[in-house]
Coordinates of C-alpha atoms in Angstrom, one line a residue:
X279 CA 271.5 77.5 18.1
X280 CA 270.2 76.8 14.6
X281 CA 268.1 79.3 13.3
X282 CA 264.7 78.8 12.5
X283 CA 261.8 80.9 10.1
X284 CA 260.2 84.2 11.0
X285 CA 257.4 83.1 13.2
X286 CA 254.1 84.7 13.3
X287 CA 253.5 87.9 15.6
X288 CA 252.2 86.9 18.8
X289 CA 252.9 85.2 22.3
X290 CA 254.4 81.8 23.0
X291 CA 255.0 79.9 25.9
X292 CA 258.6 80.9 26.5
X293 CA 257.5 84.7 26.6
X294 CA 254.7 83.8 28.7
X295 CA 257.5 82.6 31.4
X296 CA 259.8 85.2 30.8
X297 CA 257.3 87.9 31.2
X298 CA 256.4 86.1 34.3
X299 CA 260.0 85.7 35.4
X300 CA 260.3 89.7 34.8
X301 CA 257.7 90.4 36.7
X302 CA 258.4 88.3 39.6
X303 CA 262.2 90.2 39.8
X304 CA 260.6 93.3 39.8
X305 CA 260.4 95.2 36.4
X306 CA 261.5 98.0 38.5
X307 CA 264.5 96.2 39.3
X308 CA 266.1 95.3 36.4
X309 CA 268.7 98.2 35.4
X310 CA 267.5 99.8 31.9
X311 CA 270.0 98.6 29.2
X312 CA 269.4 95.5 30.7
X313 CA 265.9 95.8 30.7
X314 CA 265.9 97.3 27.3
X315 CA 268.0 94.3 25.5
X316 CA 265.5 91.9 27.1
X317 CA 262.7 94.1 25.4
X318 CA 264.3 94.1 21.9
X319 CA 265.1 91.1 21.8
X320 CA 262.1 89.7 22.4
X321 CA 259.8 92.0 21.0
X322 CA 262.3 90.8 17.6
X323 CA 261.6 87.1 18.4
X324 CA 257.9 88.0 18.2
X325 CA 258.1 89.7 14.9
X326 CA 256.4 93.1 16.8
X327 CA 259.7 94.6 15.4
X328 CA 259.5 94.4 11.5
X329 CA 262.7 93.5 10.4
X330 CA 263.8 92.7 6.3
X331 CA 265.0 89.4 7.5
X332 CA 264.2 85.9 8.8
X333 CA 266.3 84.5 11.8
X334 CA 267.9 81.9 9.3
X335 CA 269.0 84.7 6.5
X336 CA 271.4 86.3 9.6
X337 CA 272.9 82.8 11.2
X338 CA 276.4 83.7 11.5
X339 CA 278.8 81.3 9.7
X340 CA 282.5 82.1 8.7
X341 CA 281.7 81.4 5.3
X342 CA 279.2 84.2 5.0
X343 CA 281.5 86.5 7.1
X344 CA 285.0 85.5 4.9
X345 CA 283.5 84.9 1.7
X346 CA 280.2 86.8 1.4
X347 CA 280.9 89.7 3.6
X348 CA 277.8 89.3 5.1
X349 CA 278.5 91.7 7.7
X350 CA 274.5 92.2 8.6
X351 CA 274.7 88.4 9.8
X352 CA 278.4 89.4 11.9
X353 CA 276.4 91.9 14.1
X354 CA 272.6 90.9 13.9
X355 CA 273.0 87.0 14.5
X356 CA 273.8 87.7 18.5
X357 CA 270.3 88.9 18.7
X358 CA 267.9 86.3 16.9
X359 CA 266.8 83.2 18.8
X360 CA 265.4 79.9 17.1
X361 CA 262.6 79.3 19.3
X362 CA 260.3 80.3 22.2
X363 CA 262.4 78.2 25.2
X364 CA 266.1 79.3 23.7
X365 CA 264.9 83.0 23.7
X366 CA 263.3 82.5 27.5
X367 CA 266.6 80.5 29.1
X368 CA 269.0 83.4 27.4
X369 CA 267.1 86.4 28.6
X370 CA 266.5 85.0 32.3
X371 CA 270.4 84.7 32.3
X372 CA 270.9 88.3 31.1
X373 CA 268.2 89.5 33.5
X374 CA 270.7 87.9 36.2
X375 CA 273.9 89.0 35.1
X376 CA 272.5 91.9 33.9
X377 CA 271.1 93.2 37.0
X378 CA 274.7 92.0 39.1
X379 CA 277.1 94.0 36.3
X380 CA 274.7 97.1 35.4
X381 CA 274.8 98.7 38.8
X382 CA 278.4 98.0 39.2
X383 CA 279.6 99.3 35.9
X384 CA 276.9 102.1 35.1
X385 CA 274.0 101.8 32.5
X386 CA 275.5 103.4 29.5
X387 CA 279.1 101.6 29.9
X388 CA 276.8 98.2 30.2
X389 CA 275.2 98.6 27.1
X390 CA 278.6 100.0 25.1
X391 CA 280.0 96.8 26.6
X392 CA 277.4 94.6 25.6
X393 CA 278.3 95.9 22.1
X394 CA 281.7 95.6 22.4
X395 CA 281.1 91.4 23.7
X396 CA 279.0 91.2 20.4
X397 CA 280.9 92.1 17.8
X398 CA 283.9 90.1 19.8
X399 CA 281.8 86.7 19.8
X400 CA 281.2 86.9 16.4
X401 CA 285.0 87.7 15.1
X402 CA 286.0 84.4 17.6
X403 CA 283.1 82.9 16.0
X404 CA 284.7 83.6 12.8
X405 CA 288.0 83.0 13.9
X406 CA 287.3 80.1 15.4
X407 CA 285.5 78.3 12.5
X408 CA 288.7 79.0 10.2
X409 CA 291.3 77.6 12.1
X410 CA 289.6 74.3 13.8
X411 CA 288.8 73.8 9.6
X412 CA 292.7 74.3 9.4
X413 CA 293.6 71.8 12.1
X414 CA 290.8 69.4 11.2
X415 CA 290.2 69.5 7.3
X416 CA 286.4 69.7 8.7
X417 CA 284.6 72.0 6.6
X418 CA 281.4 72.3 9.0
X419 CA 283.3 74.6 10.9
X420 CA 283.1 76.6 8.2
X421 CA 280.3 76.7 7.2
X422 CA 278.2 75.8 10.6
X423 CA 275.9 78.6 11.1
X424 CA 274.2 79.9 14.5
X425 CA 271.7 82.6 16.0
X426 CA 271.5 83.5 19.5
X427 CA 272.6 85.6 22.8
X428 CA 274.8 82.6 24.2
X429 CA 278.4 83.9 23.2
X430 CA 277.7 87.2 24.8
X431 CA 276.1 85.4 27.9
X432 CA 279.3 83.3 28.2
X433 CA 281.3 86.1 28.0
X434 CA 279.8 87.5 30.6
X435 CA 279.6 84.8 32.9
X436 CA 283.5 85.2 32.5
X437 CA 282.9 88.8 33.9
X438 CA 280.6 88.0 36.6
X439 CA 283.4 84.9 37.8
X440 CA 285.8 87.5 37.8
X441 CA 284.1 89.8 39.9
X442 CA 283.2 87.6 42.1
X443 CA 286.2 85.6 42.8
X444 CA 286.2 81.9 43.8
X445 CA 282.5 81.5 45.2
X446 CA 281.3 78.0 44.7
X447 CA 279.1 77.4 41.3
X448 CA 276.1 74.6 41.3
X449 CA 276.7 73.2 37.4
X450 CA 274.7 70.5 36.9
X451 CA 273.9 69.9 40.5
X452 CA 277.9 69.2 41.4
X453 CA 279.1 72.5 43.3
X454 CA 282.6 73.8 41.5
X455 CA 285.0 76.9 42.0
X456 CA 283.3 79.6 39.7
X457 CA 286.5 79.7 37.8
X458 CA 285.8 76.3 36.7
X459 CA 282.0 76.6 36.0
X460 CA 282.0 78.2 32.9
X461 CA 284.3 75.4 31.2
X462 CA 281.7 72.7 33.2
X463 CA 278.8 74.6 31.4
X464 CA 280.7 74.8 28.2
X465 CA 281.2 70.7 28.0
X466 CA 277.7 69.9 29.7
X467 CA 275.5 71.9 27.3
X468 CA 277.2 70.4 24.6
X469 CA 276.8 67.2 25.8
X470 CA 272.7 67.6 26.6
X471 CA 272.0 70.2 24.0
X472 CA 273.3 68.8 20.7
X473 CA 271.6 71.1 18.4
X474 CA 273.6 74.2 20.6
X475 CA 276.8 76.0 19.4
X476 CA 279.9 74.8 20.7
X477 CA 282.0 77.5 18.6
X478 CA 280.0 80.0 19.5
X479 CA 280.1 79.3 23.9
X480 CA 283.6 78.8 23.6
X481 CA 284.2 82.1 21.6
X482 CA 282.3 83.5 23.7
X483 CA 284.3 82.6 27.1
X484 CA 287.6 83.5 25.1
X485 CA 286.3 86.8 24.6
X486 CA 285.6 87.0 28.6
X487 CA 288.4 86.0 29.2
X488 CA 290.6 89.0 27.2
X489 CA 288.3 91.1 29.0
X490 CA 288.7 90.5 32.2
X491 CA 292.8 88.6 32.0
X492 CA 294.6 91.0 29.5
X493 CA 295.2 94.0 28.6
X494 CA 292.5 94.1 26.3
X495 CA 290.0 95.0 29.1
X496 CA 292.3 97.8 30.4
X497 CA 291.9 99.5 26.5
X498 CA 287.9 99.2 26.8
X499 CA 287.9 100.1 30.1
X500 CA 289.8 103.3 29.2
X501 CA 288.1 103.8 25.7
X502 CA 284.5 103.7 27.4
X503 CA 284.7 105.4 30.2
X504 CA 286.3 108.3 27.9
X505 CA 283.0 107.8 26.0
X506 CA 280.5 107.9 29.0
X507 CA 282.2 110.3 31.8
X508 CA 282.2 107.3 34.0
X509 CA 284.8 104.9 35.3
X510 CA 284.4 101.2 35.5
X511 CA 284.8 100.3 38.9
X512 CA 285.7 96.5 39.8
X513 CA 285.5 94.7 42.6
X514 CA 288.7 94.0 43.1
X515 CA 290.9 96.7 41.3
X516 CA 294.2 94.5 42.2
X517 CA 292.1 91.0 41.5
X518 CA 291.2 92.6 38.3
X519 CA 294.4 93.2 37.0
X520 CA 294.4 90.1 34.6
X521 CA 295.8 87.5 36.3
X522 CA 294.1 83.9 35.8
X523 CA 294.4 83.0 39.5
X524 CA 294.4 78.9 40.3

């Protein structure tokens, strides 16, 4: 999403609803990274956590990342939110897939692999950005800039599809195969929610995607749970063996 000015400390409607939303889950629910990233980032959005920047000074763009070597913007940007209602509609997602993945995975290889997603999203964001400018000769995708959680929510819905196998998704009030949902979520937010990111969704379901279909997610499992102590168990050890399955 486009990023907007620092607003003033204080509530607004979309954290009235998301503090409503939290409560009605259960705050003693919701698995602690989880829990905590919700906190941050929306104690952030209403400037209780004093940061040198506004939300438009650390939009992500691959001009500023290739040219500028703005690399505050390459892992800050994934955590800002242009307003009230995008903040509210991104949490209430990661409270979901939060609380699904969290258990499954253990707390401290969850948060390490929220990292991990972030700093993935914004390289394909990067990536991304310089070769469709290649292919097109359109220089907004260089320079098109964006805030917000949605690349690392998309590459977790990626995640959650593949743990979950082929249970039917509602998109849009059509029920689909939930390894075709995230594609149908891609196009239809694009379609009804012009001012979002397209660069950034799809980078962020690529970066699922080498997760949970290459070898890639072998390495992090490995690396992390060298790190924590604690294996990543999967569903479906033989599923999960990274084979895009039509």
């Amino acid at each position: 999403m486009r990023p907007a000015q620092r607003r003033q400390p204080g509530l607004q409607y979309g954290l009235v609803l998301l503090a409503s939303q939290a409560m009605n889950f259960g705050i003693d629910k919701i698995p602690p990274a989880t829990l905590l990233g919700m906190a941050v980032q929306s104690l952030l959005y209403a400037g209780m956590i004093k940061v040198p920047w506004n939300p438009e000074d650390v939009c992500i763009s691959t001009l500023k990342i290739l040219k500028h070597k703005d690399w505050r913007s390459f892992v800050v940007s994934n955590f800002e939110h242009g307003s009230d209602m995008h903040l509210y509609y991104n949490m209430v997602s990661f409270l979901l897939k939060g609380s699904y993945l969290e258990p499954m995975y253990g707390t401290a290889n969850f948060a390490l692999l929220i990292g991990l997603l972030s700093l993935g999203c914004s390289s394909m964001y990067v990536f991304l950005g310089y070769a469709l400018t290649q292919i097109t000769t359109d220089y907004a995708y260089y320079t098109s800039c964006a805030i917000g959680f949605s690349a690392v929510l998309f590459a977790l819905k990626v995640i959650v599809v593949c743990e979950e196998h082929d249970r039917p998704t509602d998109v849009g009030g059509f029920r689909v195969p939930s390894k075709f949902a995230v594609w149908a979520e891609l196009v239809l937010i694009h379609l009804l929610v012009p001012n979002s990111s397209f660069i950034g969704h799809l980078g962020g379901i690529l970066v699922g995607c080498l997760y949970c279909y290459t070898f890639v997610g072998e390495i992090v499992d490995s690396k992390l749970s060298t790190i924590t102590g604690r294996p990543i168990i999967h569903e479906d050890q033989f599923y999960r063996r990274r084979t895009w399955r039509f």
